[in-house]
Amino acid sequence: MSELSVISGKSSENLAKELSKKIKANFVKSEIRVFADGESKITLIGKLSKKKSIVVQSIYPPVDTNLVQALSLITKAKENSSEVVVVIPYMGYARQDREFLSGEIVTMKVLGKLFKGAGASKIIVVDIHSVMGLNYFKIKTKNITAIPDLVRYFKKLRLENPLVVSPDQGGKERARQFAKEFNLDYIALEKIRDRKTGTVKIK
């Protein structure tokens, strides 16, 4: 049996399958049954490694459902494997990395405790909204970028006179890096968010 197993969350099944082939690991599928009240019952299909498991699960909408499923997968993996690495292509709640208004909960701080408590040894995210939120995780973390892969993809399209646009100032540096690969111009819009209502204006 392989010393590695890749556990697929429902939100990232194809990615997990491709990853398991790439690194020659055991592929472990998650079978999910949803009860009438919305609860998820998860069963893992496949052999878990005693040494190292990699859980792959995006935390995009429905965010809370995918989050609880991710934590459940990590907990089960830790029962069998001495090391659990979690790959999160999209990290929900990354915008909530500080207290903007008095009384607000910094949800990334909560997630840091939850992932460690569930048994995660390391978290890998992709182009997270704000790397500041990873400071709340008292385990190893790594933010990787998909820009090189996006560059390869868009070069094949041979677009005429494209313009690289960042939807806000936070993404300006990513837009700059991407545009540099094509020797293109780029712009960054200004996003204004109402801290009470959450309404966003772009200008």
CSV table of N, CA and C in Angstrom, one decimal, residues 70-173:
chain,number,residue,atom,x,y,z
A,70,ALA,N,-15.0,19.4,5.5
A,70,ALA,CA,-13.5,19.4,5.5
A,70,ALA,C,-13.0,19.0,6.9
A,71,LEU,N,-13.6,19.6,7.9
A,71,LEU,CA,-13.1,19.3,9.3
A,71,LEU,C,-13.4,17.8,9.6
A,72,SER,N,-14.5,17.3,9.1
A,72,SER,CA,-14.9,15.9,9.4
A,72,SER,C,-13.9,15.0,8.7
A,73,LEU,N,-13.5,15.3,7.4
A,73,LEU,CA,-12.5,14.5,6.7
A,73,LEU,C,-11.2,14.5,7.4
A,74,ILE,N,-10.8,15.7,7.9
A,74,ILE,CA,-9.5,15.8,8.6
A,74,ILE,C,-9.5,15.0,9.8
A,75,THR,N,-10.6,15.0,10.6
A,75,THR,CA,-10.7,14.2,11.8
A,75,THR,C,-10.6,12.8,11.6
A,76,LYS,N,-11.3,12.3,10.5
A,76,LYS,CA,-11.2,10.9,10.2
A,76,LYS,C,-9.8,10.5,9.7
A,77,ALA,N,-9.2,11.4,8.9
A,77,ALA,CA,-7.8,11.1,8.4
A,77,ALA,C,-6.8,11.0,9.6
A,78,LYS,N,-7.0,11.8,10.5
A,78,LYS,CA,-6.1,11.8,11.7
A,78,LYS,C,-6.2,10.6,12.5
A,79,GLU,N,-7.4,10.0,12.5
A,79,GLU,CA,-7.6,8.7,13.3
A,79,GLU,C,-6.7,7.6,12.7
A,80,ASN,N,-6.3,7.7,11.4
A,80,ASN,CA,-5.6,6.7,10.7
A,80,ASN,C,-4.1,7.1,10.4
A,81,SER,N,-3.9,8.3,10.1
A,81,SER,CA,-2.6,8.8,9.6
A,81,SER,C,-1.9,9.7,10.6
A,82,SER,N,-0.6,9.5,10.7
A,82,SER,CA,0.2,10.3,11.6
A,82,SER,C,0.3,11.8,11.2
A,83,GLU,N,0.2,12.0,9.9
A,83,GLU,CA,0.3,13.4,9.3
A,83,GLU,C,-0.9,13.7,8.4
A,84,VAL,N,-1.5,14.8,8.5
A,84,VAL,CA,-2.6,15.2,7.6
A,84,VAL,C,-2.4,16.6,7.0
A,85,VAL,N,-2.2,16.6,5.7
A,85,VAL,CA,-2.0,17.8,5.0
A,85,VAL,C,-3.3,18.2,4.3
A,86,VAL,N,-3.7,19.4,4.4
A,86,VAL,CA,-5.0,19.9,3.9
A,86,VAL,C,-4.8,20.8,2.7
A,87,VAL,N,-5.3,20.5,1.6
A,87,VAL,CA,-5.2,21.4,0.4
A,87,VAL,C,-6.6,22.1,0.2
A,88,ILE,N,-6.6,23.4,0.3
A,88,ILE,CA,-7.8,24.1,0.1
A,88,ILE,C,-7.7,25.1,-1.1
A,89,PRO,N,-8.1,24.7,-2.2
A,89,PRO,CA,-8.0,25.6,-3.4
A,89,PRO,C,-8.7,26.9,-3.2
A,90,TYR,N,-9.8,26.9,-2.6
A,90,TYR,CA,-10.5,28.2,-2.3
A,90,TYR,C,-10.8,28.2,-0.8
A,91,MET,N,-10.2,29.2,-0.1
A,91,MET,CA,-10.5,29.3,1.4
A,91,MET,C,-11.5,30.3,1.7
A,92,GLY,N,-12.7,29.8,2.1
A,92,GLY,CA,-13.8,30.7,2.5
A,92,GLY,C,-13.4,31.4,3.8
A,93,TYR,N,-14.1,32.5,4.1
A,93,TYR,CA,-13.9,33.3,5.3
A,93,TYR,C,-12.6,34.0,5.3
A,94,ALA,N,-11.8,34.0,4.2
A,94,ALA,CA,-10.5,34.6,4.2
A,94,ALA,C,-10.6,36.1,4.3
A,95,ARG,N,-11.7,36.7,3.9
A,95,ARG,CA,-12.0,38.1,4.0
A,95,ARG,C,-12.1,38.6,5.5
A,96,GLN,N,-12.5,37.6,6.3
A,96,GLN,CA,-12.7,38.0,7.7
A,96,GLN,C,-11.5,37.7,8.6
A,97,ASP,N,-10.4,38.5,8.3
A,97,ASP,CA,-9.1,38.3,8.9
A,97,ASP,C,-8.8,39.4,10.0
A,98,ARG,N,-9.8,40.3,10.2
A,98,ARG,CA,-9.6,41.3,11.3
A,98,ARG,C,-11.0,41.8,11.7
A,99,GLU,N,-11.0,42.5,12.8
A,99,GLU,CA,-12.2,43.1,13.3
A,99,GLU,C,-12.4,44.5,12.8
A,100,PHE,N,-13.2,44.7,11.8
A,100,PHE,CA,-13.4,46.0,11.1
A,100,PHE,C,-14.3,46.9,12.0
A,101,LEU,N,-15.4,46.3,12.5
A,101,LEU,CA,-16.3,47.0,13.4
A,101,LEU,C,-16.3,46.4,14.8
A,102,SER,N,-16.5,47.2,15.8
A,102,SER,CA,-16.5,46.6,17.1
A,102,SER,C,-17.5,45.5,17.3
A,103,GLY,N,-17.1,44.4,17.9
A,103,GLY,CA,-18.0,43.3,18.1
A,103,GLY,C,-17.9,42.2,17.1
A,104,GLU,N,-17.3,42.5,15.9
A,104,GLU,CA,-17.2,41.5,14.9
A,104,GLU,C,-16.3,40.4,15.3
A,105,ILE,N,-16.7,39.2,14.8
A,105,ILE,CA,-15.9,38.0,15.1
A,105,ILE,C,-14.9,37.8,14.0
A,106,VAL,N,-13.6,37.6,14.3
A,106,VAL,CA,-12.6,37.4,13.3
A,106,VAL,C,-12.6,35.9,13.0
A,107,THR,N,-13.3,35.5,12.0
A,107,THR,CA,-13.6,34.1,11.7
A,107,THR,C,-12.4,33.3,11.3
A,108,MET,N,-11.4,33.9,10.7
A,108,MET,CA,-10.1,33.2,10.4
A,108,MET,C,-9.4,32.7,11.7
A,109,LYS,N,-9.6,33.5,12.7
A,109,LYS,CA,-9.0,33.1,14.0
A,109,LYS,C,-9.7,31.8,14.5
A,110,VAL,N,-11.0,31.7,14.3
A,110,VAL,CA,-11.8,30.6,14.7
A,110,VAL,C,-11.4,29.4,13.8
A,111,LEU,N,-11.2,29.6,12.5
A,111,LEU,CA,-10.8,28.5,11.6
A,111,LEU,C,-9.4,27.9,12.0
A,112,GLY,N,-8.5,28.8,12.4
A,112,GLY,CA,-7.2,28.4,12.8
A,112,GLY,C,-7.3,27.4,13.9
A,113,LYS,N,-8.2,27.6,14.9
A,113,LYS,CA,-8.3,26.7,16.0
A,113,LYS,C,-9.0,25.4,15.6
A,114,LEU,N,-10.0,25.6,14.7
A,114,LEU,CA,-10.8,24.4,14.3
A,114,LEU,C,-9.9,23.4,13.5
A,115,PHE,N,-9.1,23.9,12.6
A,115,PHE,CA,-8.3,23.1,11.7
A,115,PHE,C,-7.2,22.4,12.6
A,116,LYS,N,-6.6,23.1,13.5
A,116,LYS,CA,-5.6,22.5,14.3
A,116,LYS,C,-6.3,21.4,15.2
A,117,GLY,N,-7.4,21.8,15.8
A,117,GLY,CA,-8.2,20.8,16.7
A,117,GLY,C,-8.6,19.6,16.0
A,118,ALA,N,-8.9,19.7,14.7
A,118,ALA,CA,-9.4,18.5,13.9
A,118,ALA,C,-8.2,17.6,13.6
A,119,GLY,N,-7.0,18.1,13.6
A,119,GLY,CA,-5.9,17.2,13.4
A,119,GLY,C,-5.0,17.6,12.2
A,120,ALA,N,-5.2,18.7,11.6
A,120,ALA,CA,-4.4,19.1,10.4
A,120,ALA,C,-3.0,19.4,10.9
A,121,SER,N,-2.0,18.9,10.1
A,121,SER,CA,-0.6,19.2,10.3
A,121,SER,C,-0.1,20.4,9.5
A,122,LYS,N,-0.7,20.6,8.3
A,122,LYS,CA,-0.3,21.7,7.4
A,122,LYS,C,-1.5,22.1,6.5
A,123,ILE,N,-1.6,23.4,6.2
A,123,ILE,CA,-2.7,23.9,5.4
A,123,ILE,C,-2.0,24.5,4.1
A,124,ILE,N,-2.5,24.1,2.9
A,124,ILE,CA,-2.0,24.7,1.7
A,124,ILE,C,-3.2,25.3,1.0
A,125,VAL,N,-3.1,26.6,0.7
A,125,VAL,CA,-4.2,27.4,0.1
A,125,VAL,C,-3.6,27.9,-1.3
A,126,VAL,N,-4.6,28.4,-2.1
A,126,VAL,CA,-4.2,28.9,-3.4
A,126,VAL,C,-4.7,30.3,-3.6
A,127,ASP,N,-3.7,31.2,-3.7
A,127,ASP,CA,-4.0,32.7,-3.9
A,127,ASP,C,-5.1,33.1,-3.0
A,128,ILE,N,-4.8,32.9,-1.7
A,128,ILE,CA,-5.8,33.3,-0.7
A,128,ILE,C,-6.1,34.8,-0.7
A,129,HIS,N,-7.3,35.2,-0.3
A,129,HIS,CA,-7.7,36.6,-0.4
A,129,HIS,C,-6.7,37.5,0.4
A,130,SER,N,-6.3,37.0,1.6
A,130,SER,CA,-5.4,37.8,2.4
A,130,SER,C,-4.5,36.8,3.2
A,131,VAL,N,-3.2,36.9,3.0
A,131,VAL,CA,-2.3,36.0,3.7
A,131,VAL,C,-2.3,36.3,5.2
A,132,MET,N,-2.8,37.4,5.6
A,132,MET,CA,-2.8,37.8,7.0
A,132,MET,C,-3.6,36.8,7.8
A,133,GLY,N,-4.6,36.3,7.3
A,133,GLY,CA,-5.5,35.4,8.0
A,133,GLY,C,-4.8,34.1,8.4
A,134,LEU,N,-3.7,33.7,7.6
A,134,LEU,CA,-3.0,32.5,7.9
A,134,LEU,C,-2.1,32.6,9.2
A,135,ASN,N,-1.9,33.9,9.7
A,135,ASN,CA,-1.2,34.1,10.9
A,135,ASN,C,-1.9,33.5,12.1
A,136,TYR,N,-3.2,33.3,12.0
A,136,TYR,CA,-4.0,32.7,13.1
A,136,TYR,C,-3.9,31.2,13.2
A,137,PHE,N,-3.3,30.6,12.2
A,137,PHE,CA,-3.1,29.1,12.2
A,137,PHE,C,-1.8,28.8,13.0
A,138,LYS,N,-1.9,28.0,14.0
A,138,LYS,CA,-0.7,27.6,14.8
A,138,LYS,C,-0.1,26.3,14.3
A,139,ILE,N,-0.3,26.1,13.0
A,139,ILE,CA,0.3,24.9,12.3
A,139,ILE,C,1.0,25.5,11.0
A,140,LYS,N,1.6,24.6,10.3
A,140,LYS,CA,2.3,25.1,9.1
A,140,LYS,C,1.3,25.5,8.0
A,141,THR,N,1.6,26.6,7.3
A,141,THR,CA,0.7,27.0,6.3
A,141,THR,C,1.5,27.4,5.0
A,142,LYS,N,0.9,27.3,3.9
A,142,LYS,CA,1.6,27.7,2.6
A,142,LYS,C,0.5,28.3,1.7
A,143,ASN,N,0.8,29.4,1.1
A,143,ASN,CA,-0.1,30.0,0.1
A,143,ASN,C,0.7,29.9,-1.2
A,144,ILE,N,0.1,29.2,-2.2
A,144,ILE,CA,0.7,29.0,-3.5
A,144,ILE,C,-0.1,29.8,-4.5
A,145,THR,N,0.5,30.1,-5.6
A,145,THR,CA,-0.1,30.9,-6.7
A,145,THR,C,-0.4,30.0,-7.9
A,146,ALA,N,-1.5,30.3,-8.5
A,146,ALA,CA,-1.9,29.6,-9.8
A,146,ALA,C,-1.5,30.5,-11.0
A,147,ILE,N,-0.8,31.6,-10.8
A,147,ILE,CA,-0.5,32.5,-11.9
A,147,ILE,C,0.2,31.9,-13.0
A,148,PRO,N,1.3,31.1,-12.7
A,148,PRO,CA,2.0,30.4,-13.9
A,148,PRO,C,1.1,29.5,-14.7
A,149,ASP,N,0.2,28.8,-14.1
A,149,ASP,CA,-0.7,28.0,-14.8
A,149,ASP,C,-1.7,28.8,-15.6
A,150,LEU,N,-2.2,29.9,-15.1
A,150,LEU,CA,-3.1,30.8,-15.8
A,150,LEU,C,-2.4,31.4,-17.0
A,151,VAL,N,-1.1,31.8,-16.8
A,151,VAL,CA,-0.3,32.3,-17.9
A,151,VAL,C,-0.2,31.3,-19.1
A,152,ARG,N,0.1,30.1,-18.8
A,152,ARG,CA,0.2,29.1,-19.8
A,152,ARG,C,-1.1,28.9,-20.5
A,153,TYR,N,-2.2,28.9,-19.8
A,153,TYR,CA,-3.5,28.7,-20.4
A,153,TYR,C,-3.8,29.9,-21.4
A,154,PHE,N,-3.7,31.1,-20.9
A,154,PHE,CA,-4.1,32.3,-21.7
A,154,PHE,C,-3.1,32.5,-22.9
A,155,LYS,N,-1.9,32.1,-22.8
A,155,LYS,CA,-1.0,32.2,-23.9
A,155,LYS,C,-1.5,31.4,-25.1
A,156,LYS,N,-2.1,30.2,-24.8
A,156,LYS,CA,-2.7,29.4,-25.8
A,156,LYS,C,-3.8,30.0,-26.6
A,157,LEU,N,-4.6,30.9,-25.9
A,157,LEU,CA,-5.7,31.6,-26.5
A,157,LEU,C,-5.4,32.6,-27.5
A,158,ARG,N,-4.2,33.2,-27.4
A,158,ARG,CA,-3.8,34.2,-28.4
A,158,ARG,C,-4.8,35.3,-28.5
A,159,LEU,N,-5.1,35.9,-27.4
A,159,LEU,CA,-6.1,37.0,-27.4
A,159,LEU,C,-5.4,38.3,-28.0
A,160,GLU,N,-6.3,39.1,-28.6
A,160,GLU,CA,-5.8,40.4,-29.2
A,160,GLU,C,-6.0,41.5,-28.3
A,161,ASN,N,-5.0,42.3,-27.9
A,161,ASN,CA,-5.0,43.5,-27.1
A,161,ASN,C,-5.8,43.3,-25.8
A,162,PRO,N,-5.5,42.3,-25.0
A,162,PRO,CA,-6.2,42.1,-23.7
A,162,PRO,C,-5.7,43.1,-22.7
A,163,LEU,N,-6.6,43.4,-21.7
A,163,LEU,CA,-6.2,44.2,-20.6
A,163,LEU,C,-6.4,43.4,-19.3
A,164,VAL,N,-5.5,43.5,-18.5
A,164,VAL,CA,-5.6,42.7,-17.2
A,164,VAL,C,-6.2,43.7,-16.2
A,165,VAL,N,-7.3,43.2,-15.5
A,165,VAL,CA,-8.0,44.0,-14.6
A,165,VAL,C,-8.1,43.3,-13.2
A,166,SER,N,-7.7,44.0,-12.2
A,166,SER,CA,-7.9,43.5,-10.8
A,166,SER,C,-9.2,44.2,-10.3
A,167,PRO,N,-10.1,43.4,-9.7
A,167,PRO,CA,-11.4,43.9,-9.2
A,167,PRO,C,-11.2,44.8,-8.0
A,168,ASP,N,-10.0,44.8,-7.3
A,168,ASP,CA,-9.8,45.7,-6.2
A,168,ASP,C,-8.3,45.9,-6.0
A,169,GLN,N,-7.9,46.7,-5.0
A,169,GLN,CA,-6.5,47.0,-4.8
A,169,GLN,C,-5.8,45.8,-4.2
A,170,GLY,N,-6.5,45.0,-3.5
A,170,GLY,CA,-5.9,43.8,-2.9
A,170,GLY,C,-5.3,42.8,-3.9
A,171,GLY,N,-5.9,42.8,-5.1
A,171,GLY,CA,-5.4,41.9,-6.1
A,171,GLY,C,-4.5,42.6,-7.1
A,172,LYS,N,-4.1,43.8,-6.8
A,172,LYS,CA,-3.3,44.6,-7.7
A,172,LYS,C,-1.9,43.9,-8.1
A,173,GLU,N,-1.3,43.4,-7.0
A,173,GLU,CA,0.0,42.7,-7.2
A,173,GLU,C,-0.1,41.5,-8.1
